[in-house]
Tab-separated table of C-alpha atoms and ligand atoms in Angstrom:
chain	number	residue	atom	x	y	z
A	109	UNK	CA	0.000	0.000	0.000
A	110	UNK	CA	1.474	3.773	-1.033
A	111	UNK	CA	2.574	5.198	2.062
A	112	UNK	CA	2.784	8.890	-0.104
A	113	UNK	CA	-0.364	11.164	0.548
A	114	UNK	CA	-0.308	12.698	-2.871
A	115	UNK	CA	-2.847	15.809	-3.348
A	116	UNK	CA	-4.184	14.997	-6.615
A	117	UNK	CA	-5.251	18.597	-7.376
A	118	UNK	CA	-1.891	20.264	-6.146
A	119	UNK	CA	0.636	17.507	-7.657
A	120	UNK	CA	1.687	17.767	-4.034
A	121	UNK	CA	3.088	15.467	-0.811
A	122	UNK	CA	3.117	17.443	2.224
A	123	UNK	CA	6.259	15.942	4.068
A	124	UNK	CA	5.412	15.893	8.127
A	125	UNK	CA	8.096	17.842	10.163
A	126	UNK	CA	11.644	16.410	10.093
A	127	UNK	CA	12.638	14.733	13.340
A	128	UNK	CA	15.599	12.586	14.169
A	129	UNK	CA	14.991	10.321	16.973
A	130	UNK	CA	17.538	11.793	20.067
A	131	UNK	CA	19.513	7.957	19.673
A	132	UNK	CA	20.981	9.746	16.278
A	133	UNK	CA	23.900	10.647	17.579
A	134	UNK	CA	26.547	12.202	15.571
A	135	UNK	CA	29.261	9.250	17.017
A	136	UNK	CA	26.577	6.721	16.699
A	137	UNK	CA	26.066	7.427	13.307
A	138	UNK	CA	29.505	7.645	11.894
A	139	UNK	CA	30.546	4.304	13.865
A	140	UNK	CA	27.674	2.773	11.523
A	141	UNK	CA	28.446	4.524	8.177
A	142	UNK	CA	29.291	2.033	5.256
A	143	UNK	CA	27.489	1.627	1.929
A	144	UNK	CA	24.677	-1.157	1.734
A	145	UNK	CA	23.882	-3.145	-1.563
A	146	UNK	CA	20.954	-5.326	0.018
A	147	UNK	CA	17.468	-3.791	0.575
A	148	UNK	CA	14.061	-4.880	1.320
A	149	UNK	CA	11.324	-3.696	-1.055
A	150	UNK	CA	9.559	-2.627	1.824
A	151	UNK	CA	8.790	1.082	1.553
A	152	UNK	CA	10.189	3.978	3.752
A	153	UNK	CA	7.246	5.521	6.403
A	154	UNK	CA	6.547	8.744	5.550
A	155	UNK	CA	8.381	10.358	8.310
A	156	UNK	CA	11.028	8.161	7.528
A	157	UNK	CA	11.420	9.758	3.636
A	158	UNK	CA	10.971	13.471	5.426
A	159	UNK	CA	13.878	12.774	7.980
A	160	UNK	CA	16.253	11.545	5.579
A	161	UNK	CA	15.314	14.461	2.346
A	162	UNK	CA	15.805	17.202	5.166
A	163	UNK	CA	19.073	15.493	6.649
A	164	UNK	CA	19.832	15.488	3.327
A	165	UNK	CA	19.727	18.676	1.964
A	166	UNK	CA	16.794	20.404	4.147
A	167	UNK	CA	16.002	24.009	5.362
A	168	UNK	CA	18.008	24.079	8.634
A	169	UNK	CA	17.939	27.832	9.456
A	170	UNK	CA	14.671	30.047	9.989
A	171	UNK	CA	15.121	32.692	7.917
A	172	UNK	CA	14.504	29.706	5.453
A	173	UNK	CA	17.805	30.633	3.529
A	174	UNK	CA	20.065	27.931	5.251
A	175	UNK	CA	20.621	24.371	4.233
A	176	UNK	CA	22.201	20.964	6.215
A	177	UNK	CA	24.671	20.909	3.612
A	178	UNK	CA	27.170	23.771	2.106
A	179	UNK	CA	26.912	24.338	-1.411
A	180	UNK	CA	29.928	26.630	-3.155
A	181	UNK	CA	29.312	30.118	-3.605
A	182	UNK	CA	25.994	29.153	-1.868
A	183	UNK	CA	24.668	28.342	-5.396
A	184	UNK	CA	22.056	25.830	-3.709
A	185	UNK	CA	22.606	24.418	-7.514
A	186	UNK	CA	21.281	20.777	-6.173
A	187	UNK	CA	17.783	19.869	-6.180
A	188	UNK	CA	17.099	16.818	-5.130
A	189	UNK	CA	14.778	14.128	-6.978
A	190	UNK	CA	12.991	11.265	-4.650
A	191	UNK	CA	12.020	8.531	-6.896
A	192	UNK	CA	9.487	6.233	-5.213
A	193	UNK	CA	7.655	2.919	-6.734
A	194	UNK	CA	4.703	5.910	-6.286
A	195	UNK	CA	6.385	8.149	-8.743
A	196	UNK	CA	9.114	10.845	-9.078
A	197	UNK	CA	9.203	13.825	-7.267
A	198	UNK	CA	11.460	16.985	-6.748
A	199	UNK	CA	12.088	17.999	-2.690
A	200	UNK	CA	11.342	21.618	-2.243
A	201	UNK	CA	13.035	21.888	0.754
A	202	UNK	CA	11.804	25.407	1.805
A	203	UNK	CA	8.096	24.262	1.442
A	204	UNK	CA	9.224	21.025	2.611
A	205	UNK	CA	6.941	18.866	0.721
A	206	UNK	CA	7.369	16.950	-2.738
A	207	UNK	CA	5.993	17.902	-6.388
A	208	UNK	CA	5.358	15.046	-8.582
A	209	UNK	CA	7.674	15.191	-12.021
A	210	UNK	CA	6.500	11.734	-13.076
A	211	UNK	CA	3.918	9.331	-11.972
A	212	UNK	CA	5.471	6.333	-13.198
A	213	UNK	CA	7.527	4.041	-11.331
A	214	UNK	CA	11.465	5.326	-12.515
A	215	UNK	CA	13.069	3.594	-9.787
A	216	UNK	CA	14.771	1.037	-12.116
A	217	UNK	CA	15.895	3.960	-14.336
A	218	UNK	CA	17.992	5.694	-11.250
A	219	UNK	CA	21.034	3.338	-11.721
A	220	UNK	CA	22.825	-0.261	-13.679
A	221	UNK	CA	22.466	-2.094	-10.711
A	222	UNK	CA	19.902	-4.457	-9.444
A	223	UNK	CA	18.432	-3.474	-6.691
A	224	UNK	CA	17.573	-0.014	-7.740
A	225	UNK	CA	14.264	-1.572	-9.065
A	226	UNK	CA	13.196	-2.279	-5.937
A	227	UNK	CA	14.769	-0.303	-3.086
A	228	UNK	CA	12.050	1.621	-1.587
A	229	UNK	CA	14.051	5.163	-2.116
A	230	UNK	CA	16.201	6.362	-4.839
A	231	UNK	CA	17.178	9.559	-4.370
A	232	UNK	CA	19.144	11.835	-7.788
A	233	UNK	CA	21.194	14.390	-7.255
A	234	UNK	CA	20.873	17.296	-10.247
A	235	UNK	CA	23.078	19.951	-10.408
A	236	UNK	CA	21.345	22.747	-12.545
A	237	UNK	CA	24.577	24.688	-13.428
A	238	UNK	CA	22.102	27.917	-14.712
A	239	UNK	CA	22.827	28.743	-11.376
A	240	UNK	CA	27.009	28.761	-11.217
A	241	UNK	CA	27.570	31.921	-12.160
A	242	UNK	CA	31.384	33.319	-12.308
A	243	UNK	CA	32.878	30.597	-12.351
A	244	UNK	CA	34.882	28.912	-15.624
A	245	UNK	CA	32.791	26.286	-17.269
A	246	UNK	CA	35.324	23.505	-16.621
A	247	UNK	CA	34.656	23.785	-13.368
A	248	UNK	CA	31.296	23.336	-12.760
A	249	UNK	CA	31.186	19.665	-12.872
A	250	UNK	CA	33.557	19.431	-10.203
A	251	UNK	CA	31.833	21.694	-8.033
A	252	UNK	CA	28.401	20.018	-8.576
A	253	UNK	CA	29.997	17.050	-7.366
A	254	UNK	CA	31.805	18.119	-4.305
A	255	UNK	CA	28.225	19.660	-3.374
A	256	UNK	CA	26.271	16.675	-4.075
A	257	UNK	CA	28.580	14.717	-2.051
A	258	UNK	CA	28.026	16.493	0.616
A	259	UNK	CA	24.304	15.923	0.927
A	260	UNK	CA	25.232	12.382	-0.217
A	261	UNK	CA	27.028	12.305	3.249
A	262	UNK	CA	23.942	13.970	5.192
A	263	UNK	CA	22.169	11.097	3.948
A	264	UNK	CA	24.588	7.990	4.802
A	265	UNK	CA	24.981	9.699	8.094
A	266	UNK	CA	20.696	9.997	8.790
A	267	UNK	CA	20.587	6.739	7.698
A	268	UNK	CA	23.047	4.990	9.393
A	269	UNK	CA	21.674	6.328	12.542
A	270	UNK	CA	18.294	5.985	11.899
A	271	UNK	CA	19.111	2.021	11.057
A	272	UNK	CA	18.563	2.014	7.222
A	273	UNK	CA	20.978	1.161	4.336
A	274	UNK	CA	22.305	3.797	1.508
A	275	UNK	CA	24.985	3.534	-1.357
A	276	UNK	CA	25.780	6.813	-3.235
A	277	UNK	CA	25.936	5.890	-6.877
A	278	UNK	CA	27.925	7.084	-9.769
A	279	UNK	CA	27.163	4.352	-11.831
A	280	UNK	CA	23.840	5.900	-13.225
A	281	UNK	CA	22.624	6.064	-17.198
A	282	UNK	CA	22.757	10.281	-16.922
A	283	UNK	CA	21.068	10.629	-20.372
A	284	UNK	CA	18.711	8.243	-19.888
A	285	UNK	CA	17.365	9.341	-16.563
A	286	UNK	CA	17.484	13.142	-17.442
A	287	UNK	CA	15.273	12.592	-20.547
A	288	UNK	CA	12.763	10.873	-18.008
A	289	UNK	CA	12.665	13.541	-15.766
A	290	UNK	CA	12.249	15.883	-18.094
A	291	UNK	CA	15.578	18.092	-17.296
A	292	UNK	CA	16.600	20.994	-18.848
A	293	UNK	CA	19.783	21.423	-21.242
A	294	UNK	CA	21.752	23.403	-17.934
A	295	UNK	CA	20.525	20.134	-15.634
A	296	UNK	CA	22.954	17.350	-14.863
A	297	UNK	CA	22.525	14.474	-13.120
A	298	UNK	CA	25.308	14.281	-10.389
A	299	UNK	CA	24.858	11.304	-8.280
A	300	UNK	CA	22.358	9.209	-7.289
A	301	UNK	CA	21.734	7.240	-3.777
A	302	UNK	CA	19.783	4.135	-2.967
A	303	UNK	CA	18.043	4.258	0.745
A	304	UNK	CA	16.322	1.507	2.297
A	305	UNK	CA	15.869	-0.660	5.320
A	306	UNK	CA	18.571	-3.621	4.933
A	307	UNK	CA	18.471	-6.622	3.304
A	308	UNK	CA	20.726	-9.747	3.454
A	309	UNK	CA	24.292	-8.929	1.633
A	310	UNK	CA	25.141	-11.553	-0.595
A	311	UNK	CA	28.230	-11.976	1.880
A	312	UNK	CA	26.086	-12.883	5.263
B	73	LIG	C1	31.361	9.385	-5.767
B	73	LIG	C2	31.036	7.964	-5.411
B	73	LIG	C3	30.476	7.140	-6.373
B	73	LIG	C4	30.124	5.825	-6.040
B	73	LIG	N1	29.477	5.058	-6.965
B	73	LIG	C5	29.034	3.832	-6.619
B	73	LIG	C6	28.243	3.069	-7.522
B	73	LIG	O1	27.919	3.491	-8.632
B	73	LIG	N2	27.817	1.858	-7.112
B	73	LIG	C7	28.121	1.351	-5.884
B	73	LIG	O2	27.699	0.237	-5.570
B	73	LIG	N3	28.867	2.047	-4.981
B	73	LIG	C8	29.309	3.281	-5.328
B	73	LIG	N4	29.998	4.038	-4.409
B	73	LIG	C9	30.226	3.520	-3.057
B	73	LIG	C10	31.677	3.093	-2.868
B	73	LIG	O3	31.926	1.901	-3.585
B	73	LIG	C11	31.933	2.894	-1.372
B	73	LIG	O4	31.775	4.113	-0.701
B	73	LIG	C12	33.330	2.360	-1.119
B	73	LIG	O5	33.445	1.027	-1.578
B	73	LIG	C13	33.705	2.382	0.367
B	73	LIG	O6	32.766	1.623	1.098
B	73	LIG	P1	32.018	2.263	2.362
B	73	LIG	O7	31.130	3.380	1.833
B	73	LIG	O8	31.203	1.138	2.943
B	73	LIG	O9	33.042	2.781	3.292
B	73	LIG	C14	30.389	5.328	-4.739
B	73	LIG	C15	30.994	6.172	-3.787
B	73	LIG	C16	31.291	7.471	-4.109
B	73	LIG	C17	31.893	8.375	-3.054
């Protein structure tokens, strides 16, 4: 059963507040870090998917300016896509909610591996470089990445405190996926980053 309350007239999930149970502790959670390539199908709770989008790359600061990770220049150049078995969505983070880009089921689009089909969560990473301004061209790529790997962190660190298993993802068809997210010519898919709870690793 879809645990996303889509508004059907708005295009909309309102995301409940963010919290972090008071067990995530900062030592706790990088002790536990490591990249997981086993998940169960089973999908995320809805506070679940709202703790780890605003650990991710959330609205930490009132003024509503302010994210959980830094960004150069402050370019806030990364939005970040969740793609569900529900459909694909964009996190606004200052709204703090999701708007549906695609009602289809992209999930086995997000990457070359396996278990991207059927991880609950896949989240992309796309850098629109519109937005990188003074800077030479060469080196927007790079800084795209460096950003995006910072939220990539934000995430492996919610999740390994909150219990779940992640693997940031280079490996990723990038013209493939844009074309079914409908990005724009200054959009480029940076990384992507499977969440779930954990399954058995092939190795156990
Ligand atoms: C930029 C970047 C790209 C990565 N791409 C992939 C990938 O496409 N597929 C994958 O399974 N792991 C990928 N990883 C995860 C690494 O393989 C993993 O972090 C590394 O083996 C160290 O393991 P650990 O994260 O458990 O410490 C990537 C990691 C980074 C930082």
């Amino acid at each position: 059963m879809s645990t996303i309350p889509l508004d059907l007239e708005t295009d909309t999930v309102v995301l409940p507040p963010p919290a972090l149970s008071p067990q995530v502790t900062l030592e706790r959670s990088l002790k536990r870090r490591h990249s997981s390539r086993a998940f169960l199908p089973d999908a995320l709770p809805l506070d679940t998917l709202s703790a780890v989008l605003w650990a991710g790359f959330g609205v930490n600061r009132p003024e509503g300016h302010g994210r959980t990770a830094p960004s150069a220049h402050n370019w806030q150049e990364v939005e970040v896509y969740a793609v569900l078995a529900e459909g694909a969505y964009r996190y606004d983070a200052r709204g703090h909610r999701l708007l549906l880009v695609s009602a289809e089921d992209l999930r086995r689009h997000t990457g070359t591996q396996d278990f991207v089909a059927t991880a609950p969560l896949e989240l992309v990473y796309v850098a629109d470089f519109s937005r990188m301004t003074n800077v030479p061209e060469e080196d927007r790529a790079f800084l795209a990445g460096a950003d995006s790997g910072c939220i990539a962190q934000n995430v492996y660190l919610c999740c390994s405190g909150m219990g779940l298993a992640t693997v940031v993802r280079a490996m990723v068809d990038r013209r493939r996926l844009a074309q079914l997210l409908g990005l724009t010519s200054t959009q480029r898919i940076t990384l992507a980053q499977t969440v779930g709870f954990p399954g058995r690793e092939a190795s156990e």
